[in-house]
Coordinates of N, CA and C in Angstrom, one line a residue:
Chain A
X1 N 0.5 -1.0 0.3 CA -0.2 0.4 0.3 C 1.0 1.3 0.1
X2 N 0.2 2.3 -1.0 CA 1.2 3.0 -1.0 C 0.7 4.2 -0.1
X3 N 1.9 4.7 1.6 CA 1.4 6.1 1.7 C 2.8 6.5 2.6
X4 N 2.4 7.8 4.0 CA 3.8 8.2 4.2 C 3.5 8.2 5.3
X5 N 4.8 7.4 6.5 CA 4.4 6.6 7.7 C 4.7 7.6 8.9
X6 N 4.5 8.0 9.6 CA 5.2 8.5 10.6 C 5.2 8.1 12.2
X7 N 6.4 8.4 12.7 CA 6.7 7.9 14.0 C 7.5 9.2 14.8
X8 N 7.3 8.9 15.8 CA 6.1 8.3 16.9 C 4.9 8.8 16.3
X9 N 3.3 9.0 16.8 CA 2.5 9.3 16.3 C 1.3 10.7 17.0
X10 N 2.2 9.7 18.6 CA 2.1 11.1 20.1 C 3.3 10.3 20.8
X11 N 3.7 11.8 21.2 CA 4.5 12.1 22.1 C 5.2 13.5 23.3
X12 N 5.6 13.1 24.0 CA 5.5 14.4 26.0 C 6.0 14.2 26.4
X13 N 7.2 14.9 25.8 CA 8.7 15.2 26.0 C 8.4 16.1 26.8
X14 N 10.2 16.6 27.5 CA 10.1 17.6 28.4 C 11.1 18.9 27.3
X15 N 11.0 20.1 28.4 CA 12.5 20.9 27.5 C 13.9 20.5 26.9
X16 N 14.7 20.1 25.9 CA 15.3 20.4 26.2 C 16.3 18.6 25.7
X17 N 15.2 18.0 26.0 CA 15.3 16.6 25.6 C 15.3 16.4 23.8
X18 N 16.6 16.2 23.2 CA 16.9 16.3 22.0 C 15.4 15.4 21.5
X19 N 14.5 15.6 20.2 CA 13.6 13.7 19.9 C 14.1 14.1 17.8
X20 N 13.9 13.4 17.3 CA 13.5 12.5 16.2 C 11.9 12.0 15.9
X21 N 11.5 13.3 14.3 CA 10.5 12.7 13.8 C 10.5 12.2 13.0
X22 N 10.4 10.2 13.2 CA 10.5 10.0 11.1 C 9.0 9.7 11.2
X23 N 9.8 10.5 9.0 CA 8.6 10.2 7.8 C 9.6 9.4 6.9
X24 N 8.0 8.1 6.3 CA 9.6 7.4 5.7 C 8.1 6.9 4.5
X25 N 8.5 7.3 3.3 CA 7.6 7.0 2.0 C 8.2 6.0 1.1
X26 N 6.5 4.8 0.5 CA 7.4 3.7 0.1 C 6.9 4.4 -1.6
X27 N 7.0 5.8 -2.5 CA 6.8 5.9 -3.2 C 7.0 6.1 -3.9
X28 N 8.9 6.3 -3.7 CA 9.7 6.8 -5.2 C 9.1 8.1 -4.7
X29 N 9.2 9.4 -3.8 CA 8.8 10.0 -4.2 C 10.2 11.1 -4.1
X30 N 10.5 11.8 -5.4 CA 11.5 12.8 -5.0 C 11.3 14.1 -3.4
X31 N 9.7 14.0 -3.6 CA 9.5 15.8 -2.7 C 9.2 15.4 -2.1
X32 N 9.6 15.4 -0.4 CA 9.6 16.3 0.6 C 9.0 17.2 2.1
X33 N 8.3 16.8 2.8 CA 8.0 18.2 2.8 C 7.8 17.9 4.3
X34 N 8.2 18.8 5.6 CA 7.4 19.0 6.7 C 6.9 19.7 6.8
X35 N 5.6 19.5 8.0 CA 4.5 21.0 8.3 C 3.8 20.8 9.4
X36 N 4.2 21.9 10.7 CA 3.4 22.3 12.0 C 2.1 22.5 11.1
X37 N 0.9 22.2 12.6 CA -0.2 22.9 12.5 C -0.7 23.3 13.8
X38 N -0.4 24.4 13.6 CA -1.3 25.2 15.1 C -3.3 26.0 14.5
X39 N -3.7 25.8 15.4 CA -5.0 26.4 15.5 C -4.7 28.0 15.3
X40 N -5.8 28.1 13.7 CA -5.3 29.9 13.5 C -5.2 29.8 12.0
X41 N -3.4 29.3 13.3 CA -2.8 29.1 11.7 C -2.4 28.6 10.4
X42 N -2.7 27.4 10.7 CA -3.6 27.1 9.5 C -1.8 25.4 9.1
X43 N -1.8 25.2 8.0 CA -0.2 24.4 8.0 C 1.1 25.4 7.7
X44 N 2.7 25.4 8.3 CA 3.0 26.0 7.8 C 4.5 25.3 7.4
X45 N 4.9 25.5 5.8 CA 6.5 24.4 5.9 C 7.4 24.4 7.1
X46 N 7.8 24.1 7.3 CA 9.3 23.5 8.2 C 10.6 23.2 7.6
X47 N 10.3 22.3 5.9 CA 11.3 22.2 5.8 C 11.4 21.0 4.8
X48 N 11.9 21.1 3.7 CA 11.2 20.4 2.4 C 12.1 20.3 1.6
X49 N 12.5 19.1 1.3 CA 13.6 18.5 0.4 C 12.9 17.7 -1.7
X50 N 13.6 18.0 -1.4 CA 13.7 18.6 -3.9 C 13.2 16.4 -3.2
X51 N 14.8 16.1 -3.2 CA 15.2 14.9 -3.0 C 16.9 15.2 -2.3
X52 N 17.4 13.8 -3.1 CA 17.8 13.1 -1.6 C 19.6 14.8 -1.6
X53 N 20.1 14.4 -0.6 CA 20.9 15.6 -0.1 C 20.5 17.0 -0.5
X54 N 19.2 17.2 -0.9 CA 19.1 18.4 -0.8 C 17.6 19.2 -0.2
X55 N 18.3 19.7 0.4 CA 16.7 20.6 1.1 C 17.5 21.6 1.7
X56 N 15.9 21.9 2.1 CA 16.4 23.8 2.0 C 14.5 24.0 2.9
X57 N 15.1 25.7 3.7 CA 14.5 26.2 4.8 C 12.6 25.8 4.0
X58 N 11.8 26.3 4.9 CA 10.2 26.3 4.2 C 10.4 27.6 5.5
X59 N 9.1 27.8 6.4 CA 8.7 29.3 6.0 C 9.0 29.4 8.1
X60 N 9.1 27.8 9.1 CA 9.7 28.2 10.4 C 11.1 27.0 10.2
X61 N 11.7 27.7 10.7 CA 12.3 26.6 9.9 C 13.3 26.4 11.8
X62 N 13.3 27.8 12.7 CA 13.6 27.8 13.7 C 13.5 26.7 14.5
X63 N 14.7 26.6 15.3 CA 14.2 25.2 16.3 C 13.9 23.5 15.4
X64 N 14.6 23.3 14.6 CA 14.8 22.3 14.0 C 15.9 22.2 12.6
X65 N 15.7 20.4 12.2 CA 16.9 20.6 11.6 C 15.9 19.1 10.5
X66 N 16.8 18.8 9.8 CA 16.7 17.7 9.0 C 17.3 16.6 8.2
X67 N 17.2 16.0 7.5 CA 18.6 15.3 6.7 C 17.7 14.8 6.0
X68 N 18.0 14.7 4.8 CA 17.5 13.1 3.5 C 19.0 12.5 3.0
X69 N 19.0 11.6 3.7 CA 20.3 10.8 3.2 C 19.3 9.8 2.4
X70 N 18.6 9.2 2.3 CA 18.1 8.1 1.6 C 17.3 8.6 0.1
X71 N 15.8 8.2 -0.1 CA 14.6 8.8 -0.9 C 13.9 8.6 0.2
X72 N 13.8 7.8 0.6 CA 12.2 7.4 1.5 C 12.5 8.1 3.0
X73 N 13.7 8.4 3.1 CA 13.5 9.2 4.5 C 13.4 10.5 5.1
X74 N 13.2 11.3 5.9 CA 13.1 12.5 5.4 C 13.4 13.6 7.4
X75 N 13.6 12.7 8.5 CA 13.7 12.6 10.0 C 13.4 13.8 10.2
X76 N 12.4 14.1 11.1 CA 12.6 15.9 11.8 C 13.1 16.0 13.0
X77 N 14.9 16.8 13.2 CA 15.0 16.3 14.5 C 15.1 17.5 14.8
X78 N 14.3 17.6 16.4 CA 14.6 18.5 17.5 C 16.1 18.9 17.9
X79 N 16.6 19.3 18.1 CA 17.6 19.2 19.1 C 17.5 19.9 20.4
X80 N 16.6 21.0 20.8 CA 16.4 21.6 22.1 C 15.5 21.7 21.9
X81 N 13.8 21.3 22.2 CA 12.6 21.2 21.7 C 12.3 22.3 22.9
X82 N 11.2 22.8 22.2 CA 10.8 24.5 23.3 C 9.1 24.1 24.3
X83 N 8.5 25.0 24.3 CA 6.9 24.4 25.2 C 6.3 25.7 23.1
X84 N 7.4 26.1 22.8 CA 6.3 26.9 21.4 C 6.3 25.8 20.1
X85 N 6.8 24.5 20.6 CA 7.2 23.4 19.3 C 6.4 22.6 19.7
X86 N 5.2 23.1 20.8 CA 3.8 21.8 20.8 C 3.4 22.2 19.6
X87 N 2.6 21.0 19.1 CA 1.7 21.4 18.2 C 1.4 20.5 17.0
X88 N 0.7 19.6 15.7 CA 0.6 19.0 14.9 C 1.4 19.2 13.8
X89 N 2.0 17.9 14.0 CA 3.2 17.6 12.9 C 3.2 17.3 11.5
X90 N 3.6 17.4 10.4 CA 2.8 16.6 9.2 C 3.8 16.0 8.1
X91 N 4.1 15.2 7.9 CA 4.9 15.1 6.9 C 4.3 15.0 6.0
X92 N 5.0 15.2 4.4 CA 4.0 15.0 3.4 C 5.8 14.4 2.4
X93 N 4.7 13.8 1.3 CA 5.5 13.2 -0.3 C 5.2 13.5 -1.2
X94 N 5.8 13.7 -2.5 CA 5.3 13.9 -3.8 C 6.3 13.4 -5.2
X95 N 5.0 13.0 -6.4 CA 6.3 13.6 -7.4 C 6.8 14.9 -7.7
X96 N 8.6 14.5 -8.6 CA 8.6 16.3 -8.2 C 8.0 16.4 -10.0
X97 N 6.2 17.1 -10.0 CA 5.9 17.3 -10.8 C 5.0 18.3 -11.1
X98 N 4.9 19.1 -12.1 CA 4.4 20.4 -12.2 C 2.9 19.7 -11.6
X99 N 1.9 18.8 -11.6 CA 1.0 18.1 -11.7 C 1.1 17.7 -10.0
X100 N 1.7 17.8 -9.9 CA 1.5 16.7 -8.7 C 1.0 17.4 -7.1
X101 N 0.5 16.3 -6.1 CA 0.3 16.5 -5.4 C 0.6 15.8 -4.4
X102 N 1.3 16.5 -2.2 CA 1.5 16.1 -2.0 C 0.6 14.7 -1.2
X103 N 1.3 14.0 -0.6 CA 0.2 12.7 0.7 C 1.0 12.9 1.3
X104 N 0.3 13.2 2.4 CA 0.3 13.7 4.3 C 0.3 12.1 5.0
X105 N 1.0 12.3 5.8 CA 1.0 11.3 6.9 C 0.4 11.8 7.9
X106 N 0.2 10.4 8.5 CA -1.0 10.6 9.2 C -0.8 11.8 10.3
X107 N 1.1 11.9 11.0 CA 0.1 13.9 11.3 C 1.4 12.5 12.9
X108 N 1.8 13.4 13.8 CA 2.7 14.0 14.9 C 2.0 14.6 15.9
X109 N 1.4 13.8 16.8 CA 0.8 14.8 17.6 C 2.4 15.1 19.1
X110 N 2.9 16.2 19.1 CA 4.1 15.9 20.5 C 4.0 17.2 20.8
X111 N 3.9 17.2 22.3 CA 3.6 18.2 23.3 C 4.7 18.5 24.1
X112 N 5.2 19.7 23.9 CA 6.7 20.3 25.2 C 6.5 20.5 26.6
X113 N 7.0 20.0 27.3 CA 6.3 20.7 28.6 C 7.8 21.5 29.2
Chain B
X1 N 6.4 35.2 4.6 CA 5.4 34.2 4.0 C 4.6 34.9 3.3
X2 N 3.2 34.2 2.5 CA 2.2 35.1 1.7 C 1.3 34.8 2.2
X3 N 0.8 35.7 2.1 CA -0.8 36.1 2.0 C -1.8 35.3 1.2
X4 N -2.9 34.2 2.2 CA -3.3 33.5 1.6 C -4.7 33.5 2.5
X5 N -5.7 33.7 2.3 CA -7.1 34.4 3.2 C -7.7 33.4 1.9
X6 N -9.0 33.2 3.6 CA -10.2 32.1 3.1 C -11.0 32.0 4.2
X7 N -12.0 32.3 4.4 CA -13.0 31.9 5.0 C -12.5 31.3 6.2
X8 N -13.0 31.7 7.7 CA -12.8 31.0 9.1 C -13.3 29.9 8.8
X9 N -14.7 30.3 9.2 CA -16.3 28.9 9.1 C -17.1 28.9 8.3
X10 N -17.9 27.7 7.4 CA -19.0 28.4 6.6 C -20.6 27.5 7.6
X11 N -21.4 28.2 7.0 CA -22.0 26.7 7.2 C -23.3 26.5 5.8
X12 N -23.3 24.8 5.8 CA -24.7 25.0 4.0 C -25.8 24.1 4.6
X13 N -26.3 23.9 4.2 CA -27.2 22.9 4.3 C -27.3 21.8 3.4
X14 N -27.3 20.4 3.9 CA -27.4 18.6 2.9 C -28.1 19.5 1.6
X15 N -27.6 19.1 0.7 CA -28.2 18.7 -0.6 C -27.7 20.2 -1.4
X16 N -27.3 21.1 -0.5 CA -27.0 22.4 -1.2 C -26.0 22.8 -2.3
X17 N -25.3 23.7 -2.6 CA -24.3 23.8 -2.8 C -23.1 25.4 -2.5
X18 N -21.9 24.7 -1.6 CA -21.5 25.9 -1.7 C -19.8 26.8 -2.1
X19 N -19.5 27.6 -2.1 CA -18.3 28.0 -2.6 C -17.5 28.4 -1.7
X20 N -16.1 28.0 -1.8 CA -15.2 28.3 -0.4 C -14.2 29.0 -1.2
X21 N -13.7 30.7 -0.9 CA -12.9 30.9 -1.5 C -11.8 31.3 -0.7
X22 N -11.5 31.6 -1.4 CA -9.7 32.2 -1.5 C -8.5 32.4 -2.4
X23 N -7.9 33.5 -1.5 CA -7.5 34.9 -2.5 C -6.2 34.8 -1.5
X24 N -4.9 35.4 -2.3 CA -4.2 34.7 -2.4 C -2.9 36.3 -2.8
X25 N -1.6 35.8 -2.7 CA -0.3 36.8 -3.0 C 0.7 36.2 -3.2
X26 N 1.6 36.1 -3.7 CA 2.6 35.5 -3.9 C 3.5 35.9 -5.1
X27 N 4.8 35.1 -5.7 CA 5.2 35.8 -6.6 C 5.9 33.5 -6.7
X28 N 6.3 34.2 -8.5 CA 6.3 32.4 -8.6 C 5.3 31.1 -8.8
X29 N 4.5 31.9 -9.0 CA 3.2 31.3 -8.5 C 2.8 30.2 -9.2
X30 N 3.0 28.4 -8.9 CA 3.4 27.2 -10.0 C 2.3 26.1 -8.8
X31 N 0.7 26.6 -9.0 CA 0.2 26.3 -8.9 C -1.0 26.4 -7.8
X32 N -1.6 26.0 -7.1 CA -3.3 26.3 -6.1 C -3.8 25.2 -6.3
X33 N -3.9 24.1 -4.9 CA -4.1 23.3 -4.5 C -4.9 23.2 -3.5
X34 N -6.1 22.7 -3.0 CA -7.6 22.6 -2.4 C -7.4 20.6 -1.7
X35 N -6.7 20.8 -0.5 CA -7.4 19.5 0.4 C -8.8 19.6 1.3
X36 N -8.4 18.7 1.4 CA -9.8 18.5 2.6 C -9.2 17.6 3.4
X37 N -9.4 18.2 4.9 CA -9.4 17.7 6.3 C -10.4 17.6 7.6
X38 N -11.0 16.1 7.5 CA -11.3 15.7 8.6 C -10.8 16.2 9.9
X39 N -11.8 16.5 10.7 CA -10.5 16.9 12.7 C -9.8 15.5 13.0
X40 N -9.0 15.9 12.6 CA -7.5 14.8 13.5 C -7.1 13.4 12.3
X41 N -7.7 14.1 11.3 CA -7.1 13.7 10.5 C -6.0 14.2 9.4
X42 N -5.3 13.7 8.6 CA -4.2 14.3 6.9 C -5.1 14.9 6.5
X43 N -4.4 16.1 6.0 CA -4.8 16.7 4.4 C -5.1 15.6 3.2
X44 N -6.2 15.6 2.3 CA -6.2 14.8 1.7 C -7.0 15.6 0.5
X45 N -6.0 15.5 -1.3 CA -6.1 16.0 -2.1 C -7.1 16.1 -3.0
X46 N -8.0 17.3 -2.7 CA -9.1 17.6 -4.1 C -9.4 17.6 -5.6
X47 N -7.6 18.7 -5.4 CA -8.1 19.7 -7.2 C -7.3 20.5 -6.7
X48 N -6.3 20.7 -8.1 CA -4.5 21.3 -8.2 C -5.2 22.7 -9.5
X49 N -4.5 23.7 -9.5 CA -5.3 24.0 -10.7 C -3.7 25.0 -10.8
X50 N -3.5 25.1 -12.5 CA -2.1 25.8 -12.3 C -2.3 27.2 -13.8
X51 N -4.1 27.3 -14.1 CA -4.3 27.5 -15.6 C -5.3 28.3 -15.4
X52 N -6.0 29.7 -15.6 CA -7.1 30.2 -15.3 C -8.6 28.8 -15.7
X53 N -9.0 29.2 -15.0 CA -10.3 28.4 -15.5 C -10.7 27.4 -14.3
X54 N -11.7 26.2 -15.5 CA -13.2 25.4 -13.7 C -11.8 23.6 -13.8
X55 N -12.0 23.3 -12.6 CA -11.4 22.6 -13.2 C -12.8 21.6 -12.7
X56 N -13.4 20.8 -12.9 CA -14.5 19.9 -12.3 C -14.6 18.2 -12.1
X57 N -14.7 17.9 -11.0 CA -14.1 16.6 -10.5 C -15.5 16.4 -9.9
X58 N -16.7 15.5 -10.1 CA -17.7 15.1 -9.7 C -18.3 16.5 -9.0
X59 N -18.7 16.1 -7.4 CA -19.3 16.9 -6.8 C -18.9 18.0 -6.8
X60 N -17.0 17.9 -6.5 CA -16.1 19.3 -7.0 C -15.4 19.8 -7.2
X61 N -15.3 21.2 -7.6 CA -15.3 22.2 -9.0 C -13.9 23.1 -7.8
X62 N -12.8 23.7 -8.5 CA -11.9 24.4 -8.7 C -12.0 25.4 -9.4
X63 N -12.3 26.5 -9.8 CA -11.7 28.1 -10.5 C -10.7 28.6 -9.8
X64 N -9.6 29.0 -10.8 CA -8.5 29.9 -10.9 C -9.3 31.1 -11.8
X65 N -8.0 32.6 -11.1 CA -7.7 33.5 -11.6 C -6.4 34.5 -11.2
X66 N -5.2 33.6 -12.3 CA -4.3 34.4 -11.3 C -4.3 36.0 -11.5
X67 N -4.9 36.5 -12.9 CA -5.0 37.8 -12.3 C -5.1 38.2 -11.2
X68 N -5.8 38.0 -10.8 CA -6.9 38.3 -10.2 C -6.1 37.7 -8.2
X69 N -5.6 37.2 -8.3 CA -5.2 36.1 -6.7 C -6.1 35.4 -6.1
X70 N -6.5 34.4 -7.1 CA -8.3 34.1 -6.4 C -8.6 32.9 -7.4
X71 N -9.5 31.7 -6.0 CA -9.5 31.2 -6.6 C -11.2 30.5 -5.7
X72 N -11.8 29.7 -6.1 CA -12.4 29.1 -5.1 C -12.9 27.6 -5.8
X73 N -13.7 26.9 -4.6 CA -13.5 25.6 -4.5 C -15.2 25.6 -4.2
X74 N -16.2 24.6 -5.3 CA -16.7 24.7 -5.2 C -17.4 23.0 -4.9
X75 N -18.7 23.0 -3.3 CA -19.2 21.6 -3.7 C -20.6 21.6 -4.4
X76 N -21.0 20.5 -5.2 CA -22.9 20.9 -5.0 C -23.2 19.0 -4.2
X77 N -23.9 19.3 -3.9 CA -25.1 18.0 -3.2 C -24.7 17.4 -2.7
X78 N -24.4 18.3 -1.8 CA -23.3 18.6 -0.4 C -24.1 17.7 0.9
X79 N -23.1 16.2 0.9 CA -23.2 15.5 1.5 C -23.0 15.7 4.1
X80 N -23.0 14.6 4.4 CA -23.2 15.3 6.0 C -21.3 15.4 5.8
X81 N -20.9 13.9 5.1 CA -19.7 13.3 5.4 C -18.8 14.5 4.7
X82 N -19.0 16.5 4.1 CA -18.4 16.9 3.8 C -18.3 18.1 4.5
X83 N -18.5 17.5 5.8 CA -18.2 19.0 7.1 C -17.0 18.6 7.3
X84 N -15.8 19.6 6.9 CA -14.0 19.8 7.4 C -14.3 20.6 7.0
X85 N -13.1 20.4 7.4 CA -11.6 22.0 6.8 C -11.6 22.1 5.7
X86 N -11.7 23.5 4.6 CA -10.8 22.8 3.3 C -9.9 24.3 3.3
X87 N -8.5 23.9 3.2 CA -7.3 23.7 2.6 C -6.8 24.3 1.2
X88 N -6.9 25.6 0.9 CA -6.0 26.2 0.2 C -4.8 26.5 0.6
X89 N -3.9 26.2 -1.1 CA -2.2 25.5 -0.8 C -1.9 26.7 -2.1
X90 N -1.3 27.3 -1.7 CA -0.7 28.1 -2.8 C 1.0 27.0 -2.9
X91 N 2.1 27.1 -4.2 CA 2.8 26.7 -4.2 C 3.8 27.7 -5.2
X92 N 4.6 27.7 -4.8 CA 5.5 28.6 -5.0 C 7.4 27.8 -5.8
X93 N 7.3 28.1 -7.2 CA 8.7 28.1 -7.5 C 9.7 28.6 -7.7
X94 N 10.5 29.0 -7.4 CA 12.4 30.0 -7.1 C 13.0 29.7 -8.4
X95 N 13.9 30.5 -8.4 CA 14.9 30.3 -10.1 C 15.1 29.4 -9.7
X96 N 15.4 28.6 -8.7 CA 16.1 26.7 -8.6 C 15.5 26.2 -9.2
X97 N 14.0 26.3 -9.7 CA 13.2 25.4 -9.3 C 13.2 24.3 -8.4
X98 N 13.5 24.7 -6.1 CA 12.8 24.6 -5.5 C 11.3 24.8 -4.6
X99 N 9.9 24.5 -4.8 CA 8.0 24.5 -4.8 C 8.4 24.2 -3.5
X100 N 7.9 25.3 -2.6 CA 8.1 25.6 -1.0 C 5.8 26.3 -1.5
X101 N 5.3 25.0 -0.8 CA 4.0 25.3 -0.3 C 3.4 26.5 0.9
X102 N 2.6 26.5 0.9 CA 1.8 27.8 1.3 C 0.2 27.9 2.0
X103 N 0.3 27.7 2.8 CA -0.9 27.6 3.2 C -2.1 28.4 3.8
X104 N -3.4 28.3 3.3 CA -4.7 29.3 4.5 C -4.5 28.5 6.0
X105 N -5.6 29.3 6.4 CA -5.1 28.4 7.6 C -7.0 28.2 7.4
X106 N -7.4 27.7 7.2 CA -8.8 26.9 6.3 C -9.6 27.2 6.7
X107 N -10.6 26.7 6.0 CA -12.5 26.8 5.7 C -12.7 26.3 6.6
X108 N -13.2 25.8 7.9 CA -14.3 24.8 8.0 C -15.8 24.6 7.9
X109 N -16.0 24.5 7.5 CA -17.3 23.1 6.5 C -18.1 22.7 6.8
X110 N -19.5 23.5 7.8 CA -20.1 23.0 8.8 C -21.7 22.2 7.9
X111 N -21.9 21.1 7.1 CA -23.0 20.9 7.0 C -23.6 20.0 7.8
X112 N -25.5 20.9 7.9 CA -26.4 20.1 8.2 C -27.6 19.7 8.0
X113 N -28.2 19.2 8.2 CA -29.4 17.8 7.7 C -30.7 19.4 7.4

């Protein structure tokens, strides 16, 4: 089944404790992206990757890191989480083409205390 | 960021037609997407426009006017299951062919019997 998976789905952590949210897709998509979704603010792009080893900042990259060592995986790293990073996070992927839409993972709900 | 505006909430009756508007200001426009998102779930793709005009897809249609920075999503023969948030998203392409996405904050549609 074609899908985007994220782990964990739910996470409660404390300020400053490094964490990684994994994202994996099995559709051989070149483009992958991370978003956060907050009430009243909609989805905001954190980082994206056009292909392996090619990443760039989105709208709200502060406090986050990413890497794209393999085509299928695009982990999101919070080196020192803070309470303002409490949010719902979505990973998405798509083929690299004009008409291609993104497919979203199920989301990761993060609470930073 | 880019200015993408859509109404916060709308209510319509089962069987009726509803139009959800989206206005945007952007540079490097490379497509406008509509997504549906049920509460607690990931967004799912509904439609895509890159050229002016109407795209029809069953009960859903989407219109784009690039000169006016305007799009709408039209939902016909509303069903109760259409109660969800509808997200307008603009894709921008820069000089290096990198694609960024900007989302509106979503329109919550309530369908009543």
